[in-house]
């Protein structure tokens, strides 16, 4: 069975909510939309205090080419444009909407029937995706239309759909594949058309045999789409690792991007969002969020309007357990511990993980014993013990030479370290510093 | 016998030739170094703190000798004394410089600024700043991991375990600025020591709006602007909801400290204030300003 070549780990899967069907979550009292919930320039508000909005009304325009518009997921009145603490822990500007009823924009097709045909040209599809504010739903939130517009000189050869969901605990993509397989496949066809390619792969790890089976059965009717079962290994859901696993090509170091080797990688959730945006005229304002954890009463998958506070999801899953140690936005490997549970659901919020006290505690940090476990699990072929030390010594020049910027921050090194060293913490800080230095140098 | 003689003579000859070559080479390829550079380097503290902006003390010494003037050059660790010695060696005039000191502009002790979350990442301010907003509701204040303490080469800054943030030892601080560079939140500022070591400054760097800053910390600046109105010397400005006192304009009258509703303005090394009695303001002001006359 296929997988990527270098490094990788296999943490306990803990897919507790895999059997829970997607439930529609009720509306919040107030929805909050941070203006920067994607990679690139923050969006610019196009509503003012007191404006009445419907579900699907655009509330903020993209702030540049690499940016995405934001749409309201609720109907009501704009209460204020103020700052809110988002998943990063810092205050960011956001639009607050007081919810009143549930009135949708008329242009959205709310029927459930599946439409397979689409007569739009590739350019029109990209335009529709752009106008619906679709971004990568896996968590990185890179604007989808940018990936579909290859820079001059590069040509896409295939579309790879990331249905790996290699993060432990999360099951949002898994449930989506089980419940909306045809919609996903139409979405993939649209993405293939937009990228002007004939071939599409959907990579699914083989810990989801039911999803593989459903997708394989349905994919027969869609020419050019191949379902690729993959061996379970973290971080297979990373773009570069997935390309390596499926088409055995390696993306060179930055500034090279996946398109340099002819691949356009999109998340399975994105494929579904593309289907809804292009066929149903529905902009991106809701998503599936997994709420899970060992002490959670009812691990669930919710179809949630964006802007809903995480506390509402937690309550719907049985409330915050007493032994809560950490609440994490995202999965246990790449997610971030939250400062409070009022953080709103954004485009990239794939899950809310509640860790109990015992699980959440970090082990005592001890000296490095040079076992090189971190080196053998690093999927980018780096030496985490070295680059984390260089970062802690502020030796940016050498850290750059040791390719700190190619780190994908998967956290495998820190996971595997027997001395509990905060390797990823240091590398993250070093990477952002070195990237700042490189940007400043290029700007000169 | 013969063998020993041959060995001695041949080795002696090789030694002599090598000596001649070395002598010629040392004369021919000699690099002239201004002897004054070594002299200047000798009077420098040799802490290699980098506070002067040059790579170490020898770099600074070379720059002083080559520049031909001491304009804009200051060894913060050695201070005025070292600069006047350098000036004497080089026959130049040293620029008059004010003694400075590092000032920690945060007062968010455990008591003033309640902890709302627990940070369990690497014990480094840089990492804490890059990965989280800190343990309190203030995303501008001191993170308390002590990057400034490890950056100090003069043992002049220490964490106070009670308050949880760093304190500067004024005697030892040379104002080299290493802690300023180490602090990811730019909380530490190099300020003039002031007359009689007396200083008035805003001990807060929170740029949040008033209501948010108010909740986060008992002694945060909320940008209300009362101090700006009170100041007779236009020394205080409020930008981004944060007041700043320009040390060059401040006349140390301490009126601003008295009006600050949040006690964010701090004065140090002043004698204790006289208990407030019903006296006209005119009497109180000269008393507070008295040190100026000295």
XYZ file of C-alpha atoms in Angstrom:
738
model
C 0.000 0.000 0.000
C 1.208 3.462 -0.889
C 2.568 5.987 1.560
C 5.267 8.680 1.660
C 8.881 7.656 1.923
C 10.680 9.608 4.602
C 9.802 9.675 8.290
C 6.332 9.736 9.783
C 4.716 8.397 12.930
C 1.582 6.544 13.893
C -0.088 8.123 16.909
C -3.120 6.446 18.510
C -6.029 7.105 16.166
C -8.808 7.714 18.723
C -11.438 8.307 16.055
C -14.174 8.372 18.694
C -16.754 10.216 16.646
C -16.423 8.141 13.458
C -19.797 6.485 13.933
C -21.710 9.684 14.779
C -23.684 10.943 11.799
C -23.444 14.625 10.938
C -25.947 16.666 12.967
C -27.101 20.153 12.133
C -26.219 22.506 14.967
C -28.656 25.220 16.013
C -28.030 28.890 15.365
C -25.950 30.944 17.772
C -27.261 34.107 19.432
C -24.393 36.113 18.053
C -22.033 35.124 15.250
C -18.485 36.487 15.056
C -16.409 36.614 11.875
C -12.692 37.374 12.243
C -11.441 39.211 9.155
C -8.310 37.116 8.763
C -9.405 33.506 8.758
C -7.353 32.510 5.705
C -3.763 32.796 4.509
C -3.056 36.127 2.846
C -4.359 39.646 3.257
C -7.194 40.142 5.784
C -10.629 40.705 4.262
C -12.084 44.220 4.213
C -15.544 44.654 5.789
C -18.239 45.700 3.311
C -21.014 46.076 5.859
C -21.389 48.628 8.633
C -22.959 48.607 12.056
C -26.731 48.321 11.825
C -26.800 46.725 8.349
C -29.214 43.842 7.911
C -27.667 40.700 6.454
C -29.071 37.369 5.298
C -27.503 33.930 5.328
C -24.996 34.014 2.480
C -24.608 37.812 2.319
C -21.064 38.915 1.694
C -19.831 40.794 4.748
C -16.167 41.269 3.847
C -14.334 41.558 0.520
C -11.071 39.812 -0.263
C -8.190 42.138 0.613
C -6.030 41.129 -2.364
C -5.429 38.297 -4.829
C -4.254 35.947 -2.082
C -7.241 36.528 0.183
C -10.858 35.420 0.405
C -14.242 37.036 0.891
C -16.224 36.242 4.019
C -19.956 35.508 4.024
C -22.442 35.626 6.828
C -23.714 32.274 8.016
C -26.621 33.809 9.865
C -29.297 36.393 9.202
C -29.617 39.385 11.423
C -28.100 42.770 12.134
C -24.451 43.788 12.241
C -23.898 44.644 15.901
C -20.370 46.025 15.700
C -16.990 45.703 14.087
C -14.607 45.132 16.960
C -11.841 42.789 17.998
C -12.209 39.206 19.186
C -9.780 36.663 20.578
C -9.361 34.082 17.830
C -7.707 30.670 17.886
C -4.233 32.266 17.979
C -5.007 33.813 21.384
C -4.522 37.340 20.074
C -7.207 39.918 19.424
C -8.099 40.288 15.757
C -10.641 42.570 14.080
C -13.967 40.863 13.488
C -17.571 41.475 12.462
C -20.237 40.710 15.078
C -23.752 39.832 13.895
C -26.785 39.550 16.174
C -28.833 36.628 14.907
C -32.484 37.164 14.039
C -34.387 34.392 12.259
C -32.879 32.323 9.463
C -33.474 34.061 6.152
C -31.299 32.934 3.238
C -30.235 34.831 0.131
C -32.618 33.943 -2.726
C -29.781 33.036 -5.086
C -28.830 29.976 -3.016
C -30.317 26.675 -4.201
C -31.383 24.941 -0.996
C -32.726 21.777 -2.622
C -31.027 18.485 -1.822
C -31.078 17.077 -5.385
C -27.749 16.219 -6.930
C -26.753 18.059 -10.090
C -23.894 16.477 -12.018
C -23.817 18.571 -15.171
C -22.040 21.876 -15.380
C -21.648 23.823 -18.596
C -19.374 26.518 -17.212
C -15.917 27.157 -18.649
C -12.851 26.601 -16.404
C -12.459 30.363 -15.975
C -16.072 30.744 -14.913
C -15.683 27.939 -12.374
C -12.605 29.616 -10.855
C -14.483 32.910 -10.745
C -17.418 31.279 -8.953
C -15.090 29.619 -6.435
C -13.402 32.946 -5.819
C -16.721 34.755 -5.394
C -17.865 32.153 -2.867
C -14.846 32.737 -0.615
C -13.749 29.095 -0.755
C -10.471 28.321 0.995
C -8.660 25.104 1.866
C -10.838 23.385 4.463
C -8.093 21.221 5.894
C -6.910 23.899 8.266
C -4.315 25.948 6.394
C -7.070 27.985 4.686
C -5.176 28.799 1.525
C -7.562 30.485 -0.942
C -8.698 27.797 -3.427
C -8.877 30.033 -6.499
C -5.180 30.918 -6.117
C -4.219 27.240 -6.321
C -6.290 26.901 -9.480
C -4.476 29.770 -11.224
C -1.008 28.307 -11.816
C 1.817 30.834 -12.080
C 3.160 31.304 -15.632
C 5.491 28.519 -16.697
C 3.902 25.776 -14.628
C 1.151 23.432 -15.725
C -1.104 21.252 -13.652
C -1.180 17.562 -14.543
C -3.484 16.157 -11.909
C -5.734 17.108 -9.032
C -5.061 15.317 -5.756
C -7.847 15.294 -3.199
C -6.734 15.064 0.385
C -9.169 12.784 2.197
C -6.462 11.385 4.420
C -7.528 12.973 7.697
C -4.336 11.786 9.341
C -4.905 13.816 12.509
C -6.014 11.571 15.354
C -9.540 12.178 16.721
C -10.890 14.166 13.744
C -13.643 12.570 11.667
C -15.227 15.497 9.800
C -13.869 14.441 6.390
C -14.647 10.789 7.082
C -18.303 11.520 7.792
C -18.544 13.841 4.803
C -17.338 11.060 2.479
C -19.852 8.619 3.906
C -22.781 10.999 3.677
C -22.046 13.128 0.610
C -19.897 10.988 -1.720
C -21.545 12.033 -4.972
C -21.353 15.736 -4.151
C -17.643 15.345 -3.422
C -17.057 13.533 -6.708
C -18.893 16.247 -8.669
C -16.754 18.796 -6.805
C -13.600 16.924 -7.807
C -14.786 16.858 -11.430
C -15.288 20.631 -11.253
C -11.832 21.126 -9.757
C -10.334 18.964 -12.524
C -12.155 21.013 -15.133
C -11.019 24.278 -13.530
C -7.400 23.097 -13.395
C -7.723 21.754 -16.978
C -6.551 18.251 -16.097
C -7.908 14.791 -16.937
C -6.750 12.962 -13.852
C -7.905 13.172 -10.279
C -6.802 11.122 -7.278
C -8.558 10.877 -3.941
C -6.163 9.688 -1.230
C -7.861 7.978 1.737
C -6.039 6.259 4.614
C -7.089 2.658 5.084
C -8.326 3.212 8.617
C -11.527 4.377 6.875
C -12.445 1.213 4.914
C -16.130 2.192 4.780
C -15.281 5.534 3.177
C -12.930 3.862 0.691
C -15.657 1.394 -0.262
C -18.365 4.038 -0.734
C -16.096 6.299 -2.733
C -14.857 3.457 -4.934
C -18.412 2.368 -5.716
C -19.514 5.851 -6.671
C -16.312 6.856 -8.466
C -16.957 4.309 -11.233
C -19.400 6.761 -12.794
C -16.857 9.591 -12.815
C -14.174 9.176 -15.488
C -10.626 10.090 -14.540
C -11.092 9.857 -10.760
C -9.132 7.194 -8.946
C -9.482 6.334 -5.252
C -6.080 5.622 -3.707
C -6.099 3.774 -0.371
C -3.061 4.802 1.681
C -1.219 3.251 4.572
C -1.993 4.991 7.875
C 0.859 7.326 8.684
C 1.044 10.839 10.067
C 1.548 13.494 8.490
C 0.166 12.063 5.252
C -2.370 14.871 5.047
C 0.424 17.350 4.438
C 0.451 18.490 0.837
C 4.015 17.465 0.063
C 3.739 14.082 1.753
C 0.487 13.328 -0.055
C 2.004 14.145 -3.458
C 4.909 11.848 -2.620
C 2.545 9.089 -1.526
C 0.242 9.227 -4.534
C 2.310 10.221 -7.564
C 5.803 9.635 -6.077
C 7.092 13.129 -6.863
C 8.968 15.288 -4.399
C 8.275 18.991 -4.127
C 11.614 20.830 -3.909
C 12.371 23.308 -1.124
C 10.570 26.680 -1.117
C 9.903 28.763 -3.197
C 8.784 25.632 -5.113
C 5.087 24.790 -4.619
C 3.080 21.646 -5.460
C 2.228 23.016 -8.906
C 5.992 22.902 -9.683
C 5.611 19.116 -9.900
C 2.263 19.355 -11.657
C -0.026 18.684 -8.726
C -2.972 20.690 -7.417
C -3.867 19.448 -3.938
C -7.276 20.204 -2.435
C -8.973 18.961 0.690
C -12.048 16.771 0.400
C -14.008 19.377 2.342
C -12.913 21.932 -0.225
C -14.202 19.701 -3.039
C -17.585 19.650 -1.295
C -17.488 23.435 -0.807
C -16.652 23.838 -4.507
C -19.667 21.699 -5.431
C -21.932 23.836 -3.298
C -20.409 27.087 -4.546
C -20.538 26.258 -8.261
C -23.692 24.155 -8.537
C -25.789 25.465 -5.670
C -24.552 29.083 -5.616
C -23.880 28.664 -1.932
C -20.910 30.601 -0.581
C -18.742 29.109 2.147
C -20.511 29.814 5.433
C -20.885 26.446 7.072
C -18.662 23.456 7.648
C -18.451 20.170 9.475
C -16.723 20.333 12.835
C -15.788 17.336 14.977
C -16.210 17.778 18.730
C -14.376 15.011 20.511
C -12.233 13.909 23.405
C -11.900 10.928 25.713
C -14.009 12.488 28.454
C -16.590 14.037 26.124
C -20.019 12.598 26.726
C -21.133 12.464 23.112
C -18.312 12.844 20.533
C -20.067 14.319 17.496
C -19.788 15.810 14.058
C -21.767 18.997 13.591
C -22.721 20.913 10.493
C -22.006 24.336 11.937
C -22.560 27.855 10.680
C -19.342 29.800 10.808
C -19.147 32.395 13.530
C -20.690 30.064 16.099
C -18.768 30.099 19.383
C -17.052 26.818 20.193
C -18.817 26.734 23.570
C -22.098 26.051 21.759
C -20.604 23.000 20.046
C -19.134 21.765 23.293
C -22.513 22.124 25.018
C -24.185 20.203 22.203
C -21.675 17.401 22.679
C -22.529 17.087 26.359
C -20.736 20.041 27.891
C -17.213 20.599 29.098
C -16.093 17.575 31.153
C -14.900 18.212 34.686
C -11.404 16.867 34.104
C -10.717 19.146 31.135
C -7.047 20.004 30.820
C -6.964 21.669 27.437
C -9.397 22.662 24.718
C -7.732 22.477 21.338
C -8.870 24.062 18.096
C -8.089 21.422 15.451
C -6.483 18.036 15.966
C -4.041 17.002 18.678
C -0.983 17.208 16.430
C -1.387 20.500 14.563
C -4.121 22.165 16.610
C -3.703 25.033 19.030
C -4.784 25.199 22.644
C -7.499 27.788 23.007
C -7.550 30.629 25.504
C -11.313 30.479 25.945
C -14.225 28.557 24.475
C -15.869 31.638 22.978
C -13.510 31.467 19.988
C -15.700 31.429 16.857
C -15.722 28.610 14.298
C -13.831 29.780 11.211
C -13.307 28.391 7.737
C -10.426 26.246 8.920
C -11.886 24.922 12.181
C -11.948 21.194 11.560
C -12.452 20.156 15.133
C -12.665 20.953 18.811
C -10.694 18.489 20.893
C -11.116 18.373 24.640
C -8.157 16.720 26.320
C -8.420 15.547 29.879
C -5.984 16.676 32.511
C -3.773 13.618 32.238
C -3.525 13.689 28.458
C -2.930 17.415 28.283
C 0.047 17.528 30.590
C 3.441 17.787 28.981
C 6.170 15.590 30.382
C 9.107 17.050 32.236
C 11.741 18.408 29.864
C 15.057 16.561 30.086
C 18.366 16.926 28.261
C 18.716 15.666 24.698
C 20.237 12.182 24.665
C 21.108 12.298 20.959
C 18.951 9.271 20.169
C 18.089 10.817 16.769
C 14.491 9.633 16.933
C 13.416 13.083 15.830
C 15.670 12.813 12.788
C 14.222 9.479 11.743
C 10.593 10.604 12.048
C 11.065 13.976 10.332
C 9.126 13.725 7.087
C 11.094 16.601 5.566
C 14.487 15.012 6.228
C 15.533 17.690 8.714
C 17.434 17.408 11.977
C 14.909 18.770 14.492
C 17.275 18.550 17.483
C 19.761 20.721 15.612
C 17.432 23.348 14.195
C 15.581 23.736 17.474
C 18.898 24.337 19.238
C 19.955 26.835 16.570
C 16.646 28.645 17.026
C 17.096 28.787 20.784
C 20.600 30.231 20.260
C 19.278 32.793 17.771
C 21.695 31.521 15.115
C 19.369 32.431 12.252
C 22.046 32.237 9.565
C 22.811 28.614 10.268
C 19.189 27.746 10.920
C 18.447 28.996 7.411
C 21.253 26.842 6.009
C 19.788 23.839 7.800
C 16.501 24.487 5.947
C 14.378 25.482 8.918
C 11.871 27.050 6.519
C 11.051 23.692 4.925
C 9.646 22.433 8.238
C 5.925 21.760 7.913
C 5.392 21.984 11.698
C 3.785 18.532 11.850
C 5.067 17.973 15.379
C 6.264 14.397 14.817
C 9.643 15.220 16.374
C 8.148 16.550 19.577
C 5.697 13.648 19.706
C 8.457 11.084 19.515
C 11.062 12.778 21.734
C 11.747 10.562 24.773
C 13.135 13.591 26.641
C 9.966 15.658 26.115
C 11.933 18.485 24.567
C 9.862 21.366 23.171
C 11.346 20.897 19.691
C 8.396 22.174 17.683
C 7.940 25.247 19.884
C 11.497 26.320 19.170
C 11.370 25.426 15.485
C 8.087 27.288 14.977
C 9.528 30.415 16.512
C 12.772 30.024 14.533
C 10.940 29.377 11.293
C 8.817 32.495 11.583
C 11.878 34.581 12.450
C 13.944 33.211 9.549
C 11.037 33.705 7.154
C 10.819 37.301 8.319
C 14.533 37.747 7.648
C 14.180 36.228 4.164
C 11.182 38.431 3.359
C 13.075 41.540 4.476
C 16.058 40.532 2.333
C 13.885 39.925 -0.728
C 12.130 43.239 -0.256
C 15.425 45.122 -0.507
C 81.386 11.571 16.245
C 81.296 12.755 12.663
C 77.635 11.885 12.402
C 76.669 14.061 15.349
C 78.651 16.987 13.970
C 76.934 16.717 10.586
C 73.555 16.629 12.225
C 74.250 19.642 14.415
C 75.654 21.691 11.547
C 72.890 20.803 9.096
C 70.077 21.453 11.605
C 71.784 24.702 12.614
C 71.959 25.755 8.994
C 68.272 24.952 8.385
C 67.366 26.902 11.509
C 69.381 29.887 10.384
C 67.859 29.906 6.896
C 64.349 29.602 8.317
C 65.066 32.451 10.738
C 66.239 34.670 7.902
C 63.158 33.857 5.828
C 60.827 34.519 8.765
C 62.569 37.794 9.535
C 62.322 39.002 5.953
C 58.691 37.902 5.693
C 57.750 39.633 8.915
C 59.273 42.875 7.671
C 58.001 42.582 4.129
C 54.415 41.525 4.897
C 54.034 43.444 8.131
C 50.486 44.826 8.640
C 50.503 48.154 10.339
C 48.009 48.378 13.124
C 47.437 51.623 14.821
C 48.833 51.092 18.344
C 46.069 53.316 19.627
C 43.491 50.628 18.814
C 45.030 48.382 21.458
C 45.218 51.309 23.872
C 41.566 52.172 23.340
C 40.526 48.530 23.631
C 42.294 48.399 26.978
C 40.132 51.102 28.558
C 36.933 49.454 27.285
C 35.143 47.075 29.649
C 35.724 44.052 27.373
C 32.194 42.837 27.981
C 31.561 42.501 24.240
C 27.931 43.349 24.908
C 27.365 44.969 21.533
C 25.543 47.909 23.085
C 27.687 50.335 21.057
C 26.434 48.855 17.809
C 29.824 47.387 16.835
C 30.877 43.755 16.918
C 32.521 43.637 20.310
C 34.950 45.938 22.091
C 37.801 45.617 19.585
C 35.427 46.503 16.774
C 34.363 49.611 18.643
C 37.984 50.534 19.404
C 38.910 50.258 15.733
C 35.895 52.318 14.703
C 36.798 55.044 17.224
C 40.377 55.301 15.987
C 39.502 55.210 12.291
C 36.560 57.618 12.430
C 38.676 60.524 13.610
C 35.845 61.837 15.774
C 33.811 60.455 18.636
C 30.560 61.894 17.378
C 27.677 59.509 17.952
C 29.895 56.921 19.593
C 29.224 55.716 23.066
C 30.245 52.704 25.044
C 27.152 52.257 27.203
C 28.862 49.808 29.517
C 31.894 52.011 30.164
C 29.858 55.178 30.121
C 31.176 58.697 30.232
C 34.324 57.646 32.104
C 35.467 55.257 29.383
C 34.607 57.735 26.655
C 36.670 60.503 28.207
C 39.636 58.122 28.547
C 39.289 57.221 24.865
C 39.069 60.898 24.016
C 42.316 61.509 25.917
C 44.114 58.708 24.048
C 42.940 59.898 20.663
C 43.202 63.617 21.406
C 39.538 64.059 20.510
C 36.562 65.420 22.336
C 34.046 63.038 23.824
C 30.381 63.788 23.274
C 28.545 64.569 26.426
C 26.142 61.727 27.025
C 23.403 61.243 29.493
C 23.614 58.122 31.640
C 20.817 55.757 30.750
C 19.153 52.768 32.266
C 16.829 49.988 31.173
C 13.231 50.397 32.287
C 10.703 47.561 32.372
C 7.405 49.055 31.234
C 5.038 46.510 32.677
C 3.594 46.251 36.112
C 1.476 43.193 35.519
C 2.405 41.219 38.573
C 0.423 38.137 39.561
C -1.669 40.383 41.764
C -2.368 43.082 39.194
C -2.901 40.862 36.181
C -4.804 37.639 36.872
C -3.690 34.537 35.012
C -6.501 33.154 32.869
C -4.709 30.291 31.139
C -1.595 28.251 31.740
C 1.231 28.290 29.219
C 3.085 24.980 29.198
C 5.339 25.427 26.173
C 9.083 26.037 26.084
C 10.254 28.464 28.777
C 11.238 31.194 26.386
C 9.523 34.534 25.869
C 10.223 34.401 22.140
C 8.434 31.070 21.820
C 5.616 32.082 24.136
C 5.100 35.265 22.125
C 5.156 33.447 18.778
C 2.794 30.671 19.823
C 0.382 32.264 22.271
C -0.825 35.518 23.684
C 0.504 34.703 27.132
C -1.128 33.605 30.335
C -3.143 36.733 30.949
C -5.754 38.691 29.058
C -3.072 41.260 28.172
C -1.391 40.307 24.918
C 1.214 43.073 25.202
C 2.664 42.652 28.665
C 5.524 40.715 30.182
C 5.498 36.968 29.516
C 7.769 36.268 32.450
C 9.973 33.560 30.930
C 13.099 35.628 31.464
C 14.676 36.038 28.025
C 15.927 39.442 29.203
C 17.598 37.878 32.233
C 19.592 35.443 30.125
C 20.482 38.181 27.634
C 22.065 40.425 30.302
C 25.832 40.155 30.503
C 26.095 42.356 33.558
C 23.823 40.404 35.907
C 21.693 43.513 36.124
C 18.229 42.120 35.530
C 16.519 39.467 37.623
C 13.119 37.857 37.840
C 11.287 38.712 40.996
C 9.613 35.460 41.998
C 6.902 37.304 43.886
C 5.733 39.611 41.127
C 6.717 37.293 38.272
C 8.423 39.902 36.164
C 11.946 41.236 35.780
C 13.529 44.000 37.833
C 16.519 46.045 36.779
C 19.422 46.611 39.140
C 20.168 50.262 38.452
C 23.689 50.049 39.825
C 24.703 47.276 37.494
C 22.708 48.220 34.397
C 24.862 49.728 31.676
C 22.006 50.401 29.250
C 23.668 48.263 26.597
C 20.256 47.355 25.236
C 20.711 43.569 25.095
C 17.493 43.032 27.066
C 15.604 45.403 24.776
C 16.571 43.242 21.813
C 15.782 40.022 23.660
C 12.259 41.080 24.658
C 9.852 39.992 21.913
C 7.241 42.439 23.159
C 9.488 45.500 23.333
C 8.531 46.130 26.928
C 11.982 47.247 28.046
C 13.069 50.728 27.066
C 16.384 52.492 27.492
C 15.613 55.813 29.170
C 17.858 58.561 30.531
C 18.571 58.030 34.201
C 17.259 61.482 34.886
C 18.276 64.061 37.419
C 19.181 62.463 40.750
C 18.211 59.136 39.194
C 14.599 60.222 39.226
C 12.323 59.059 36.451
C 8.652 59.196 35.556
C 7.369 56.789 32.950
C 4.284 54.918 31.796
C 4.745 51.400 33.081
C 2.529 49.746 30.483
C 2.678 48.859 26.788
C -0.919 47.712 26.289
C -2.356 49.076 23.042
C -5.800 47.546 23.479
C -8.843 49.776 23.696
C -9.628 51.122 27.138
C -12.338 48.620 28.064
C -10.228 45.604 27.098
C -7.102 46.925 28.795
C -9.127 47.803 31.855
C -10.302 44.220 32.319
C -6.943 42.645 31.603
C -4.887 44.365 34.285
C -5.322 46.566 37.330
C -2.527 48.910 36.320
C -2.876 49.088 32.535
C -2.828 52.296 30.523
C -6.296 52.771 29.043
C -5.345 55.732 26.900
C -7.784 58.065 28.664
C -5.562 61.059 28.041
C -5.887 62.617 31.510
C -2.110 62.770 31.810
C -1.829 64.533 28.457
C -4.183 67.284 29.656
C -2.408 67.558 32.981
C 1.109 67.856 31.565
C 2.251 71.472 31.224
C 5.288 70.586 29.126
C 3.685 68.659 26.254
C 5.801 65.691 27.208
C 3.012 63.099 27.006
C 1.430 61.722 23.877
C -1.213 59.021 23.456
C -0.947 56.832 20.369
C -2.855 53.570 19.861
C -4.524 53.866 23.275
C -1.156 54.084 25.016
C 0.450 57.060 26.712
C 4.161 57.730 26.384
C 6.222 60.234 28.329
C 9.059 61.775 26.340
C 11.993 61.745 28.803
C 13.594 64.736 27.097
C 10.549 66.916 27.671
C 9.514 65.591 31.065
C 10.330 67.931 33.933
C 9.592 65.349 36.629
C 6.722 67.303 38.172
C 4.778 64.059 38.756
C 1.413 65.712 38.135
C 0.591 62.989 35.628
C 1.243 60.276 38.151
C -1.292 61.834 40.474
C -4.061 62.018 37.874
C -3.606 58.586 36.316
C -6.783 56.668 37.212
C -5.072 53.291 36.794
C -1.744 54.061 38.475
C -0.011 53.135 35.237
C 2.412 56.049 35.562
C 5.296 55.253 37.835
C 7.906 57.489 39.393
C 11.093 56.110 40.877
C 13.661 57.380 43.349
C 11.580 60.321 44.480
C 11.367 61.035 48.172
C 8.053 59.924 49.623
C 5.258 62.330 48.910
C 4.150 64.510 51.732
C 0.733 63.485 52.992
C -1.907 65.435 51.146
C -3.023 68.470 53.103
C -5.333 71.203 52.008
C -2.741 73.384 50.374
C -3.045 75.314 47.136
C -1.490 73.563 44.141
C 1.041 76.338 43.763
C 2.750 75.309 46.965
C 2.856 71.645 46.129
C 4.294 72.021 42.672
C 7.572 73.724 43.576
C 8.121 71.094 46.225
C 7.809 68.351 43.678
C 9.945 70.211 41.202
C 12.606 71.118 43.663
C 15.178 68.601 42.437
C 15.339 70.461 39.126
C 17.087 73.373 40.706
C 19.950 71.280 41.953
